[in-house]
Structures are given as C-alpha cells and as structure tokens.
C-alpha cells in the first residue's frame, strides 16, 4: 500500500485505504510511545522544519514531539520575531527553506492554500498543520483514530460537529475524512456560524443541539472563539451555552451513550461544561496522546524513499 | 523467480527445530529465566514452535515475544515506499532475562543488528543468543548465530524462501533463483 501523494495538504480526496493506513500506522506508533524508551531511530538524518505563521502551542508541540520520537532533526520557525516581520515574502521564505535541504515542512498559515502553494515551490514533503479556515488534516486523523479506538469502527457512526463551523478547518477536514470512512456527519451551531450551503458537503444540519444529540454517537465540540462575539456573530458566551453548550443535563436527556471530542483549548462553561469534559464520555486527553502518534505516522509515511529499491531482500 | 531446489521438507524442519531446542536448553542449562523472541514474519512462528518443544521437554512455560524491526531498518533511503509498521508484542520486562532471538534466515546480518537495537530499547537483557533456521552466508556485519539449523552456501543472486504452515500453508525451505 502506497500513498498517492508525498504531501498531506488536506483530507479532501484522500482515499479510505490511505486514511486506514495512516490510522493503522498511528496505532503501531502509539505502542512505541508506551514503551520505557519511547523513541525509534527511523528518521535519523531527516530534517523537518515547523513553519508556523500563526500562533499555535499544542499542534506545534505535538509535531515537535513526534519528530523527536522518530529521531528526525527539527527546527522551528515562527513568524513572531522572524524574517517575515522584516518583510520577507512567503515565497522567499520557501526558497530559503529549499536552500537548506529540508526533507519535510510542517506548515501552518492563516491563508487557505498556503501549504499547496508551498508544495509547488519546494521539493520537500509538505504537511498542512492548518491553513486558514480550509483544512487541518492531522487533527481530523487524530479525531478519527480516537473515535475508532473507542467505538471500533467509523463506518455507520453518526458524528455531529458542534460550534463555529464557518471558521473551522477542523470541521472541514473532519467532514471529508469521516464521510470517506463511511460515517454520517452532522453539523450544529448558530446559523451565523454555519457556512451557507454546507449541506452540499453532504452533511445534515441540526439547528437545535437537542435534535443532534438524540441521534449522535459522537460529538466533536469545537472551541468558540470569544473574539467572534465582538463581530456580532453571537450575542454572548452565556447565551451560546444556553443554546448549544454541552451540559450534563443535555447528555442525560439524550439518553444514549455518546463519545465527546474537543480539539482544545477548552472554554469550560461555554461550549462544554466541566463535568462533561471530565466525564467518562470525554476522550479529550486521549486525543492529545493520539495526536503525537498520528503525526509520527504521517511523518513516517511521507518520508518514504524516492528511489526504486533494487529488489534485494532485507534478511 | 523460479525454484531451484527444495532443501528442507516438513519433517526436516521439525527435526531441526527439535535439535535447536535441545541445543538451547543444553547451553542454558534448562529453561530458567529464558524468553524466546521471534522476528516478524516467520521468526515469530519458529519461536512459537521452539516454545512448544521446550514445554514438551522441560514441562515449563516459556514466554514468547514478537519483534517488529521495521522502525530500526537502515535502508529507508533505498526503498520506494515505506514498509508497513506493525507492533512488537513483548508485553513483559526483558531486563535481566536470557533472550533467544529467532529468525528464519541469517543473511547480511542487518536484520539482526536492527533487532538488537530494538531489544535494547525495551530493556537490558542479561544475555541475547541468536537462533536461525538457515544461515546462507554473505554477512555485511560481524554477526554470528549461536544456533544454526542448516548452513546453506548460496550465490548472491539466489534467495532462500522459508515457507511455514501457519503463513504459507505448508512447511518447506527452497533455494530460489531471481
């Protein structure tokens, strides 16, 4: 089984077989992480650049840890205090990376399509760590890995994504990935935060959280960016919690077992209440652990050799 | 690929594994503190059979481990696609134990090098010994087996194909021409 691309730019167009390969490989890497020495020499000699044009703590740390666990050399480039602030263009930054003979670039950028552009100007493998409101494929992969661990399979499940779908790359990657894997996907949130014609992505729209929870096996609860309130997209955090917050009362009223994910960081008492976030139904910390394993799998599978083997066996 | 000659049949493999088991028990003075670790794939099957022989001879249960060495290979640059990563299954502490490492064919020695590194990352065994069904020569690293089923001088362009019932449906060892 081979991947169709040497980049991971998004989950749109990635096949069921490829996603399964990522998830199976990640499951093996998770075993490595549980060992007394959670490190393997696999990517020794490979160089990875973490190119973050947007602030990020957990995704960057998760990638960094994955790179170290695989023995790759990694360097971080964050836009704060960098050449970008001195007026360097994205393309020039890319060219500089190229000149440094980098094997893999992990890129986060505020503009949708930035990783795609980069993949056309440099020879390295590109991994999208979030581009604008477009895609965040490794987050969706770790979400799927976590769901699969808890519920055995993704096929036939009903997964509802709750919150700010409009501005969420996590939502888009999840929709593409989950649908490919045979899950039914729904979205729920204030109509100001749902993209128009989102149904065309093949998802069910739930205006009321109670209706969504009556049918969902899995809830993926997105972070509500409180900044959006200032732009008038929702009146107040308190009202958001009243209408869409995942509360114990709502979980109990739904009357069915549910698995709850959240990409973090959590606004406790806004999109989800503490007693739900810390309950048995929540797999939020499992997602963080799986994040490292998934990123190891992606780095490993994309680091493949570029020359054809001479057909010798490895005995 | 065409089969040049069959060098072992099912009965020969069985006798050889039984002899290897006796040699292992003789050298280690019984099965005390012993664990048997097979390298995927086929080394694990052979390791399992050796454990069964130990149970018959010594009436002792010896623990089986399965080692996947994919992440420790040294030839990623030369491969067209990344090999499948499977789990190692060694759910016990190997520190202080006597490990019998089992593989089907000893060739360049690179798999054994990878396996030793993989084992060292799991703990600090008191001793590691190597048992192989076939030693075909052409070592690229200074590796020597403690227990050898059969020495088979080969040409480089030949391959040794070990087939085992659990994986391939029947037991036999062939020399194959590429």
CSV table of C-alpha atoms in Angstrom, one decimal:
chain,number,residue,atom,x,y,z
A,1,UNK,CA,0.0,0.0,0.0
A,2,UNK,CA,1.4,3.3,-1.1
A,3,UNK,CA,0.2,6.9,-0.6
A,4,UNK,CA,-0.9,8.8,-3.7
A,5,UNK,CA,0.9,11.9,-2.7
A,6,UNK,CA,4.1,12.8,-0.9
A,7,UNK,CA,2.3,15.7,0.7
A,8,UNK,CA,-0.6,15.8,3.2
A,9,UNK,CA,-2.3,19.0,2.2
A,10,UNK,CA,-5.8,18.0,3.3
A,11,UNK,CA,-8.2,15.1,3.6
A,12,UNK,CA,-10.3,16.0,0.6
A,13,UNK,CA,-9.6,13.4,-2.0
A,14,UNK,CA,-7.6,11.1,0.3
A,15,UNK,CA,-8.9,7.6,-0.1
A,16,UNK,CA,-10.4,5.3,2.5
A,17,UNK,CA,-7.3,2.9,2.1
A,18,UNK,CA,-4.9,5.8,2.7
A,19,UNK,CA,-6.7,7.0,5.8
A,20,UNK,CA,-6.8,3.4,7.1
A,21,UNK,CA,-3.0,3.2,6.5
A,22,UNK,CA,-2.5,6.4,8.5
A,23,UNK,CA,-4.7,5.2,11.3
A,24,UNK,CA,-3.2,1.7,11.5
A,25,UNK,CA,0.4,3.0,11.4
A,26,UNK,CA,-0.5,5.5,14.1
A,27,UNK,CA,-1.8,2.6,16.3
A,28,UNK,CA,1.6,0.9,16.0
A,29,UNK,CA,3.4,4.2,16.9
A,30,UNK,CA,1.2,4.5,19.9
A,31,UNK,CA,2.7,1.3,21.2
A,32,UNK,CA,6.1,2.8,20.8
A,33,UNK,CA,5.1,5.8,22.9
A,34,UNK,CA,4.0,3.5,25.7
A,35,UNK,CA,7.5,1.9,26.0
A,36,UNK,CA,10.1,2.7,28.5
A,37,UNK,CA,12.2,4.3,25.7
A,38,UNK,CA,9.6,5.9,23.5
A,39,UNK,CA,11.9,6.7,20.7
A,40,UNK,CA,13.0,5.0,17.5
A,41,UNK,CA,15.8,5.8,15.1
A,42,UNK,CA,13.6,5.6,12.0
A,43,UNK,CA,14.0,9.2,10.6
A,44,UNK,CA,17.6,9.7,11.6
A,45,UNK,CA,19.3,12.1,9.2
A,46,UNK,CA,16.0,13.6,8.0
A,47,UNK,CA,15.3,17.3,8.7
A,48,UNK,CA,11.9,18.7,9.4
A,49,UNK,CA,11.0,22.4,9.6
A,50,UNK,CA,8.0,23.5,11.6
A,51,UNK,CA,6.9,26.7,9.8
A,52,UNK,CA,4.3,28.4,11.9
A,53,UNK,CA,2.9,31.7,10.6
A,54,UNK,CA,0.1,31.6,13.2
A,55,UNK,CA,0.4,31.1,16.9
A,56,UNK,CA,0.0,27.5,18.0
A,57,UNK,CA,1.0,25.7,21.1
A,58,UNK,CA,-0.4,22.2,21.1
A,59,UNK,CA,-0.2,21.4,17.4
A,60,UNK,CA,3.4,22.6,17.3
A,61,UNK,CA,4.5,20.8,20.4
A,62,UNK,CA,2.7,17.7,19.2
A,63,UNK,CA,4.6,17.8,15.8
A,64,UNK,CA,7.9,18.6,17.6
A,65,UNK,CA,7.5,15.6,19.9
A,66,UNK,CA,6.6,13.3,17.0
A,67,UNK,CA,9.7,14.4,15.2
A,68,UNK,CA,11.9,13.8,18.2
A,69,UNK,CA,10.3,10.4,18.9
A,70,UNK,CA,11.3,9.5,15.3
A,71,UNK,CA,14.9,10.9,15.7
A,72,UNK,CA,14.4,13.5,13.0
A,73,UNK,CA,16.3,16.8,13.3
A,74,UNK,CA,13.7,19.6,13.6
A,75,UNK,CA,13.9,23.3,13.7
A,76,UNK,CA,11.1,25.8,14.4
A,77,UNK,CA,10.3,28.8,12.6
A,78,UNK,CA,7.6,31.1,14.0
A,79,UNK,CA,6.6,34.3,12.3
A,80,UNK,CA,6.9,36.4,15.5
A,81,UNK,CA,10.3,37.9,15.6
A,82,UNK,CA,11.3,36.3,12.3
A,83,UNK,CA,12.2,37.4,8.8
A,84,UNK,CA,8.5,37.6,8.0
A,85,UNK,CA,8.2,40.6,10.3
A,86,UNK,CA,11.2,42.1,8.4
A,87,UNK,CA,9.1,42.0,5.2
A,88,UNK,CA,10.2,38.7,3.6
A,89,UNK,CA,7.7,37.2,1.3
A,90,UNK,CA,6.3,33.7,1.7
A,91,UNK,CA,7.9,32.6,-1.5
A,92,UNK,CA,11.3,33.9,-0.3
A,93,UNK,CA,10.9,32.1,3.0
A,94,UNK,CA,10.1,28.9,1.0
A,95,UNK,CA,13.2,29.4,-1.2
A,96,UNK,CA,15.4,29.8,1.8
A,97,UNK,CA,14.0,26.5,3.2
A,98,UNK,CA,14.7,24.8,-0.1
A,99,UNK,CA,18.3,26.1,0.0
A,100,UNK,CA,18.7,24.5,3.5
A,101,UNK,CA,18.0,21.0,2.1
A,102,UNK,CA,15.0,20.2,4.2
A,103,UNK,CA,13.1,16.9,3.8
A,104,UNK,CA,9.7,17.8,5.3
A,105,UNK,CA,8.0,21.1,6.1
A,106,UNK,CA,5.1,21.3,8.6
A,107,UNK,CA,3.3,24.5,7.8
A,108,UNK,CA,0.6,26.5,9.5
A,109,UNK,CA,-0.6,29.6,7.8
A,110,UNK,CA,-3.6,32.0,8.1
A,111,UNK,CA,-4.3,31.8,4.4
A,112,UNK,CA,-6.1,28.8,2.9
A,113,UNK,CA,-4.0,27.2,0.2
A,114,UNK,CA,-0.6,28.3,1.6
A,115,UNK,CA,0.7,24.7,2.0
A,116,UNK,CA,-0.5,23.9,-1.5
A,117,UNK,CA,1.4,26.9,-2.9
A,118,UNK,CA,4.5,25.8,-0.9
A,119,UNK,CA,4.2,22.2,-2.3
A,120,UNK,CA,4.6,23.7,-5.8
A,121,UNK,CA,7.7,25.8,-5.0
A,122,UNK,CA,9.8,23.4,-2.9
A,123,UNK,CA,11.0,19.9,-3.3
A,124,UNK,CA,10.3,18.9,0.3
A,125,UNK,CA,7.2,17.0,1.5
A,126,UNK,CA,4.6,19.4,2.9
A,127,UNK,CA,2.3,18.6,5.8
A,128,UNK,CA,-0.5,21.0,6.4
A,129,UNK,CA,-0.8,21.9,10.1
A,130,UNK,CA,-3.8,24.2,9.5
A,131,UNK,CA,-4.4,26.7,6.6
A,132,UNK,CA,-6.9,29.4,7.3
A,133,UNK,CA,-10.5,28.0,7.5
A,134,UNK,CA,-9.6,25.3,5.0
A,135,UNK,CA,-8.1,22.1,6.4
A,136,UNK,CA,-6.3,20.7,9.4
A,137,UNK,CA,-5.8,17.1,8.3
A,138,UNK,CA,-3.7,15.8,11.2
A,139,UNK,CA,-6.3,17.0,13.6
A,140,UNK,CA,-9.0,15.1,11.8
A,141,UNK,CA,-6.9,12.0,11.6
A,142,UNK,CA,-6.3,12.0,15.4
A,143,UNK,CA,-10.0,12.6,15.9
A,144,UNK,CA,-10.8,9.6,13.7
A,145,UNK,CA,-8.1,7.5,15.5
A,146,UNK,CA,-9.7,8.4,18.9
A,147,UNK,CA,-13.2,7.6,17.7
A,148,UNK,CA,-12.0,4.3,16.2
A,149,UNK,CA,-10.3,3.3,19.4
A,150,UNK,CA,-13.4,3.9,21.5
A,151,UNK,CA,-16.1,2.6,19.1
A,152,UNK,CA,-14.0,0.1,17.0
A,153,UNK,CA,-15.1,1.4,13.6
A,154,UNK,CA,-16.0,4.6,11.9
A,155,UNK,CA,-18.4,3.1,9.4
A,156,UNK,CA,-22.1,3.7,10.1
A,157,UNK,CA,-21.5,6.1,13.0
A,158,UNK,CA,-23.2,9.4,13.4
A,159,UNK,CA,-20.8,12.2,14.2
A,160,UNK,CA,-22.0,15.7,14.9
A,161,UNK,CA,-19.7,18.7,14.8
A,162,UNK,CA,-20.9,21.4,17.1
A,163,UNK,CA,-20.0,25.1,17.1
A,164,UNK,CA,-18.3,27.5,14.8
A,165,UNK,CA,-18.3,25.5,11.5
A,166,UNK,CA,-17.8,28.6,9.3
A,167,UNK,CA,-14.3,29.4,10.6
A,168,UNK,CA,-13.2,25.9,11.4
A,169,UNK,CA,-10.6,24.0,9.4
A,170,UNK,CA,-11.0,21.1,11.9
A,171,UNK,CA,-14.6,20.8,10.8
A,172,UNK,CA,-13.8,20.7,7.1
A,173,UNK,CA,-11.1,18.1,7.5
A,174,UNK,CA,-13.3,16.0,9.7
A,175,UNK,CA,-16.2,16.2,7.3
A,176,UNK,CA,-14.0,15.0,4.4
A,177,UNK,CA,-12.3,12.2,6.4
A,178,UNK,CA,-15.4,10.9,8.2
A,179,UNK,CA,-17.5,10.7,5.1
A,180,UNK,CA,-14.7,8.9,3.2
A,181,UNK,CA,-14.6,6.4,6.1
A,182,UNK,CA,-18.4,5.8,5.9
A,183,UNK,CA,-19.6,7.8,8.8
A,184,UNK,CA,-22.7,10.1,8.6
A,185,UNK,CA,-21.8,13.7,9.6
A,186,UNK,CA,-24.0,16.4,11.0
A,187,UNK,CA,-23.2,20.0,12.0
A,188,UNK,CA,-24.9,22.1,14.6
A,189,UNK,CA,-24.4,25.7,15.7
A,190,UNK,CA,-25.7,29.2,15.4
A,191,UNK,CA,-26.8,29.9,11.8
A,192,UNK,CA,-24.3,32.9,11.8
A,193,UNK,CA,-21.5,30.4,12.3
A,194,UNK,CA,-22.7,27.8,9.7
A,195,UNK,CA,-21.4,28.3,6.2
A,196,UNK,CA,-24.1,28.8,3.6
A,197,UNK,CA,-24.9,25.7,1.6
A,198,UNK,CA,-22.9,23.5,3.9
A,199,UNK,CA,-25.5,20.7,3.1
A,200,UNK,CA,-23.7,20.5,-0.3
A,201,UNK,CA,-20.7,18.9,1.6
A,202,UNK,CA,-23.2,16.0,2.3
A,203,UNK,CA,-23.8,16.8,6.0
A,204,UNK,CA,-27.1,17.1,7.9
A,205,UNK,CA,-27.7,20.5,9.5
A,206,UNK,CA,-29.2,20.5,13.1
A,207,UNK,CA,-30.5,23.9,14.2
A,208,UNK,CA,-31.1,22.5,17.7
A,209,UNK,CA,-28.5,20.8,19.8
A,210,UNK,CA,-31.1,18.5,21.4
A,211,UNK,CA,-32.1,17.1,18.0
A,212,UNK,CA,-28.4,16.5,17.2
A,213,UNK,CA,-27.7,14.8,20.5
A,214,UNK,CA,-30.7,12.5,20.1
A,215,UNK,CA,-29.0,10.9,17.1
A,216,UNK,CA,-25.3,11.3,17.6
A,217,UNK,CA,-22.8,8.6,18.6
A,218,UNK,CA,-20.0,11.1,18.7
A,219,UNK,CA,-20.0,14.9,19.3
A,220,UNK,CA,-17.0,16.8,18.2
A,221,UNK,CA,-17.3,20.1,20.1
A,222,UNK,CA,-15.4,23.0,18.6
A,223,UNK,CA,-13.8,25.8,20.5
A,224,UNK,CA,-15.9,29.0,20.5
A,225,UNK,CA,-13.6,31.9,19.7
A,226,UNK,CA,-14.8,34.6,22.1
A,227,UNK,CA,-13.4,37.2,19.6
A,228,UNK,CA,-16.2,36.3,17.3
A,229,UNK,CA,-18.7,37.8,19.7
A,230,UNK,CA,-17.2,41.2,19.1
A,231,UNK,CA,-18.0,40.9,15.5
A,232,UNK,CA,-21.6,40.2,16.4
A,233,UNK,CA,-21.8,36.6,15.2
A,234,UNK,CA,-23.3,35.5,18.5
A,235,UNK,CA,-24.6,37.7,21.3
A,236,UNK,CA,-22.8,36.3,24.4
A,237,UNK,CA,-21.0,33.3,25.7
A,238,UNK,CA,-23.8,32.8,28.2
A,239,UNK,CA,-26.4,32.7,25.5
A,240,UNK,CA,-24.2,30.3,23.5
A,241,UNK,CA,-24.0,28.0,26.4
A,242,UNK,CA,-27.8,28.1,26.9
A,243,UNK,CA,-28.5,27.2,23.3
A,244,UNK,CA,-25.6,25.0,22.3
A,245,UNK,CA,-23.5,24.2,25.3
A,246,UNK,CA,-22.8,20.5,26.1
A,247,UNK,CA,-24.2,20.2,29.6
A,248,UNK,CA,-24.7,17.2,31.8
A,249,UNK,CA,-28.4,17.8,31.6
A,250,UNK,CA,-28.4,17.6,27.8
A,251,UNK,CA,-26.2,14.5,27.8
A,252,UNK,CA,-28.6,12.8,30.2
A,253,UNK,CA,-31.7,13.9,28.3
A,254,UNK,CA,-30.3,12.4,25.1
A,255,UNK,CA,-30.4,9.1,26.8
A,256,UNK,CA,-27.8,7.3,24.6
A,257,UNK,CA,-24.1,6.7,25.1
A,258,UNK,CA,-22.0,9.4,23.5
A,259,UNK,CA,-18.3,10.0,22.9
A,260,UNK,CA,-17.2,13.6,23.2
A,261,UNK,CA,-14.2,15.1,21.5
A,262,UNK,CA,-12.8,18.6,21.6
A,263,UNK,CA,-9.7,19.8,19.7
A,264,UNK,CA,-8.8,22.2,22.6
A,265,UNK,CA,-8.2,24.5,24.2
A,266,UNK,CA,-11.5,24.2,26.0
A,267,UNK,CA,-13.6,27.1,27.1
A,268,UNK,CA,-15.1,25.4,30.2
A,269,UNK,CA,-18.6,26.6,30.8
A,270,UNK,CA,-19.1,27.9,27.3
A,271,UNK,CA,-19.1,25.2,24.6
A,272,UNK,CA,-18.8,22.4,27.1
A,273,UNK,CA,-19.3,22.1,30.9
A,274,UNK,CA,-16.5,20.9,33.2
A,275,UNK,CA,-18.5,17.9,34.4
A,276,UNK,CA,-19.0,16.7,30.9
A,277,UNK,CA,-15.4,17.5,29.7
A,278,UNK,CA,-14.0,15.5,32.6
A,279,UNK,CA,-16.6,12.6,32.4
A,280,UNK,CA,-16.2,9.1,31.1
A,281,UNK,CA,-17.8,10.1,27.8
A,282,UNK,CA,-14.9,12.5,27.1
A,283,UNK,CA,-11.9,11.4,25.2
A,284,UNK,CA,-10.3,14.8,25.1
A,285,UNK,CA,-7.0,13.8,26.7
A,286,UNK,CA,-6.8,10.6,24.6
A,287,UNK,CA,-6.9,12.9,21.6
A,288,UNK,CA,-3.8,14.7,22.7
A,289,UNK,CA,-1.9,11.4,23.2
A,290,UNK,CA,-3.1,10.1,19.8
A,291,UNK,CA,-2.1,13.4,18.2
A,292,UNK,CA,1.6,12.5,18.7
A,293,UNK,CA,1.1,9.0,17.3
A,294,UNK,CA,-0.8,10.3,14.2
A,295,UNK,CA,1.8,12.9,13.4
A,296,UNK,CA,4.5,10.2,13.8
A,297,UNK,CA,2.6,8.1,11.3
A,298,UNK,CA,2.2,11.0,8.8
A,299,UNK,CA,5.9,12.0,9.1
A,300,UNK,CA,6.9,8.3,8.7
A,301,UNK,CA,4.7,7.5,5.7
A,302,UNK,CA,5.6,10.8,3.8
A,303,UNK,CA,9.3,10.3,4.4
A,304,UNK,CA,9.4,7.4,2.0
A,305,UNK,CA,12.4,6.8,-0.1
A,306,UNK,CA,12.4,8.4,-3.6
A,307,UNK,CA,14.4,5.8,-5.4
A,308,UNK,CA,13.2,2.4,-6.5
A,309,UNK,CA,14.6,-0.4,-4.4
A,310,UNK,CA,16.9,-2.7,-6.2
A,311,UNK,CA,14.8,-5.7,-5.2
A,312,UNK,CA,17.1,-7.0,-2.6
A,313,UNK,CA,15.7,-8.6,0.5
A,314,UNK,CA,16.4,-7.5,4.0
A,315,UNK,CA,17.4,-10.7,5.6
B,1,UNK,CA,11.6,-16.3,-9.6
B,2,UNK,CA,11.9,-20.0,-10.1
B,3,UNK,CA,12.5,-22.7,-7.5
B,4,UNK,CA,16.0,-24.2,-8.0
B,5,UNK,CA,15.8,-26.9,-5.3
B,6,UNK,CA,14.0,-27.8,-2.1
B,7,UNK,CA,16.5,-28.1,0.7
B,8,UNK,CA,14.2,-28.9,3.6
B,9,UNK,CA,10.8,-30.6,3.9
B,10,UNK,CA,8.3,-30.5,6.7
B,11,UNK,CA,9.9,-33.5,8.5
B,12,UNK,CA,13.4,-32.0,8.2
B,13,UNK,CA,12.3,-28.6,9.6
B,14,UNK,CA,10.6,-30.4,12.5
B,15,UNK,CA,13.7,-32.4,13.4
B,16,UNK,CA,16.0,-29.3,13.0
B,17,UNK,CA,13.8,-27.2,15.3
B,18,UNK,CA,13.8,-30.0,17.9
B,19,UNK,CA,17.6,-30.2,17.7
B,20,UNK,CA,17.9,-26.4,18.0
B,21,UNK,CA,15.6,-26.6,21.1
B,22,UNK,CA,17.8,-29.2,22.7
B,23,UNK,CA,20.9,-27.2,22.0
B,24,UNK,CA,19.3,-24.1,23.5
B,25,UNK,CA,18.3,-26.0,26.6
B,26,UNK,CA,21.8,-27.6,26.9
B,27,UNK,CA,23.7,-24.4,26.6
B,28,UNK,CA,21.4,-22.5,29.0
B,29,UNK,CA,21.1,-25.5,31.4
B,30,UNK,CA,17.3,-25.6,31.2
B,31,UNK,CA,14.7,-23.0,30.5
B,32,UNK,CA,15.2,-21.0,33.7
B,33,UNK,CA,14.9,-17.2,33.0
B,34,UNK,CA,14.6,-17.9,29.3
B,35,UNK,CA,12.4,-15.9,26.9
B,36,UNK,CA,12.1,-16.6,23.2
B,37,UNK,CA,11.6,-13.6,20.8
B,38,UNK,CA,10.9,-14.1,17.1
B,39,UNK,CA,11.4,-11.5,14.4
B,40,UNK,CA,8.4,-10.8,12.2
B,41,UNK,CA,7.5,-12.5,10.0
B,42,UNK,CA,8.3,-16.2,10.3
B,43,UNK,CA,10.8,-15.8,13.1
B,44,UNK,CA,7.8,-15.4,15.3
B,45,UNK,CA,6.3,-18.7,14.1
B,46,UNK,CA,9.6,-20.5,14.6
B,47,UNK,CA,9.9,-19.0,18.1
B,48,UNK,CA,6.4,-20.3,18.9
B,49,UNK,CA,7.3,-23.8,17.8
B,50,UNK,CA,10.5,-23.7,19.9
B,51,UNK,CA,8.5,-22.7,22.9
B,52,UNK,CA,6.2,-25.7,22.4
B,53,UNK,CA,9.2,-28.0,22.2
B,54,UNK,CA,10.6,-26.6,25.4
B,55,UNK,CA,7.2,-27.2,27.1
B,56,UNK,CA,7.3,-30.9,25.9
B,57,UNK,CA,10.9,-31.4,27.0
B,58,UNK,CA,11.2,-29.3,30.2
B,59,UNK,CA,7.5,-29.1,31.2
B,60,UNK,CA,8.0,-25.4,31.5
B,61,UNK,CA,6.1,-22.5,30.1
B,62,UNK,CA,8.5,-20.0,28.4
B,63,UNK,CA,7.3,-16.6,27.4
B,64,UNK,CA,7.0,-15.7,23.7
B,65,UNK,CA,7.8,-12.2,22.3
B,66,UNK,CA,7.3,-11.0,18.8
B,67,UNK,CA,9.6,-8.3,17.5
B,68,UNK,CA,8.9,-6.0,14.5
B,69,UNK,CA,12.1,-4.3,13.4
B,70,UNK,CA,10.7,-2.0,10.7
B,71,UNK,CA,11.4,1.2,12.6
B,72,UNK,CA,15.0,0.1,13.1
B,73,UNK,CA,15.9,-0.6,9.5
B,74,UNK,CA,18.8,1.1,7.9
B,75,UNK,CA,17.7,1.1,4.3
B,76,UNK,CA,14.8,3.6,4.1
B,77,UNK,CA,16.6,5.7,1.6
B,78,UNK,CA,16.8,2.7,-0.8
B,79,UNK,CA,13.1,1.8,-0.6
B,80,UNK,CA,10.4,3.1,-2.9
B,81,UNK,CA,7.7,3.0,-0.3
B,82,UNK,CA,7.7,3.0,3.4
B,83,UNK,CA,7.2,-0.5,4.8
B,84,UNK,CA,4.2,-1.3,6.9
B,85,UNK,CA,4.8,-0.7,10.6
B,86,UNK,CA,3.4,-3.5,12.8
B,87,UNK,CA,3.5,-3.8,16.6
B,88,UNK,CA,6.1,-5.6,18.5
B,89,UNK,CA,4.4,-7.8,21.1
B,90,UNK,CA,6.7,-8.1,24.1
B,91,UNK,CA,4.4,-7.2,27.0
B,92,UNK,CA,6.9,-8.0,29.7
B,93,UNK,CA,10.2,-6.7,31.0
B,94,UNK,CA,13.2,-8.2,29.3
B,95,UNK,CA,15.7,-6.7,31.7
B,96,UNK,CA,17.9,-9.4,33.3
B,97,UNK,CA,16.4,-12.2,31.1
B,98,UNK,CA,18.2,-14.6,28.8
B,99,UNK,CA,16.7,-13.8,25.3
B,100,UNK,CA,16.8,-16.3,22.5
B,101,UNK,CA,16.3,-14.2,19.3
B,102,UNK,CA,14.8,-16.3,16.5
B,103,UNK,CA,14.8,-15.6,12.7
B,104,UNK,CA,14.3,-17.8,9.7
B,105,UNK,CA,17.3,-16.8,7.5
B,106,UNK,CA,20.6,-15.2,8.5
B,107,UNK,CA,22.0,-13.3,5.5
B,108,UNK,CA,23.6,-9.8,5.7
B,109,UNK,CA,23.2,-9.5,9.5
B,110,UNK,CA,21.4,-6.2,9.1
B,111,UNK,CA,18.0,-7.6,10.4
B,112,UNK,CA,19.8,-8.9,13.5
B,113,UNK,CA,21.5,-5.5,14.0
B,114,UNK,CA,18.1,-3.9,13.9
B,115,UNK,CA,16.6,-6.5,16.2
B,116,UNK,CA,19.4,-6.0,18.8
B,117,UNK,CA,18.8,-2.2,18.8
B,118,UNK,CA,15.0,-2.8,19.1
B,119,UNK,CA,15.5,-5.1,22.0
B,120,UNK,CA,17.9,-2.7,23.8
B,121,UNK,CA,15.2,0.0,23.6
B,122,UNK,CA,12.9,-2.4,25.6
B,123,UNK,CA,15.3,-3.1,28.4
B,124,UNK,CA,18.6,-4.6,29.3
B,125,UNK,CA,18.7,-8.4,28.8
B,126,UNK,CA,21.3,-10.3,30.7
B,127,UNK,CA,22.2,-12.2,27.5
B,128,UNK,CA,21.0,-12.4,23.9
B,129,UNK,CA,21.6,-15.5,21.8
B,130,UNK,CA,20.7,-15.9,18.2
B,131,UNK,CA,19.0,-19.0,16.7
B,132,UNK,CA,18.3,-19.2,12.9
B,133,UNK,CA,16.8,-22.0,10.8
B,134,UNK,CA,19.1,-21.2,7.8
B,135,UNK,CA,22.5,-19.5,7.6
B,136,UNK,CA,23.1,-18.6,4.0
B,137,UNK,CA,26.3,-16.6,4.4
B,138,UNK,CA,27.2,-13.2,2.8
B,139,UNK,CA,27.5,-11.3,6.1
B,140,UNK,CA,27.8,-7.5,5.9
B,141,UNK,CA,28.1,-7.1,9.6
B,142,UNK,CA,30.0,-9.0,12.3
B,143,UNK,CA,27.1,-11.2,13.4
B,144,UNK,CA,27.2,-14.9,14.2
B,145,UNK,CA,24.4,-17.2,15.2
B,146,UNK,CA,24.6,-19.3,18.4
B,147,UNK,CA,22.3,-22.0,17.0
B,148,UNK,CA,22.1,-22.8,13.3
B,149,UNK,CA,19.6,-25.2,11.8
B,150,UNK,CA,21.3,-25.6,8.4
B,151,UNK,CA,24.2,-23.9,6.7
B,152,UNK,CA,23.4,-23.3,3.1
B,153,UNK,CA,26.1,-21.8,0.9
B,154,UNK,CA,24.3,-19.6,-1.7
B,155,UNK,CA,25.1,-17.3,-4.6
B,156,UNK,CA,24.1,-13.7,-4.0
B,157,UNK,CA,21.5,-13.8,-6.8
B,158,UNK,CA,19.8,-16.7,-5.2
B,159,UNK,CA,17.2,-16.3,-2.4
B,160,UNK,CA,16.2,-18.6,0.4
B,161,UNK,CA,12.5,-19.0,0.7
B,162,UNK,CA,11.2,-20.4,4.0
B,163,UNK,CA,7.6,-21.4,3.9
B,164,UNK,CA,5.7,-22.2,7.1
B,165,UNK,CA,2.4,-23.9,7.5
B,166,UNK,CA,0.9,-21.1,9.7
B,167,UNK,CA,1.6,-18.5,7.0
B,168,UNK,CA,2.2,-20.3,3.7
B,169,UNK,CA,0.1,-23.4,4.1
B,170,UNK,CA,3.0,-25.9,4.2
B,171,UNK,CA,6.5,-26.3,5.6
B,172,UNK,CA,9.5,-26.3,3.3
B,173,UNK,CA,12.7,-24.4,2.5
B,174,UNK,CA,13.7,-23.7,-1.1
B,175,UNK,CA,16.5,-22.0,-3.0
B,176,UNK,CA,15.0,-19.6,-5.5
B,177,UNK,CA,16.7,-18.1,-8.5
B,178,UNK,CA,15.9,-14.5,-9.1
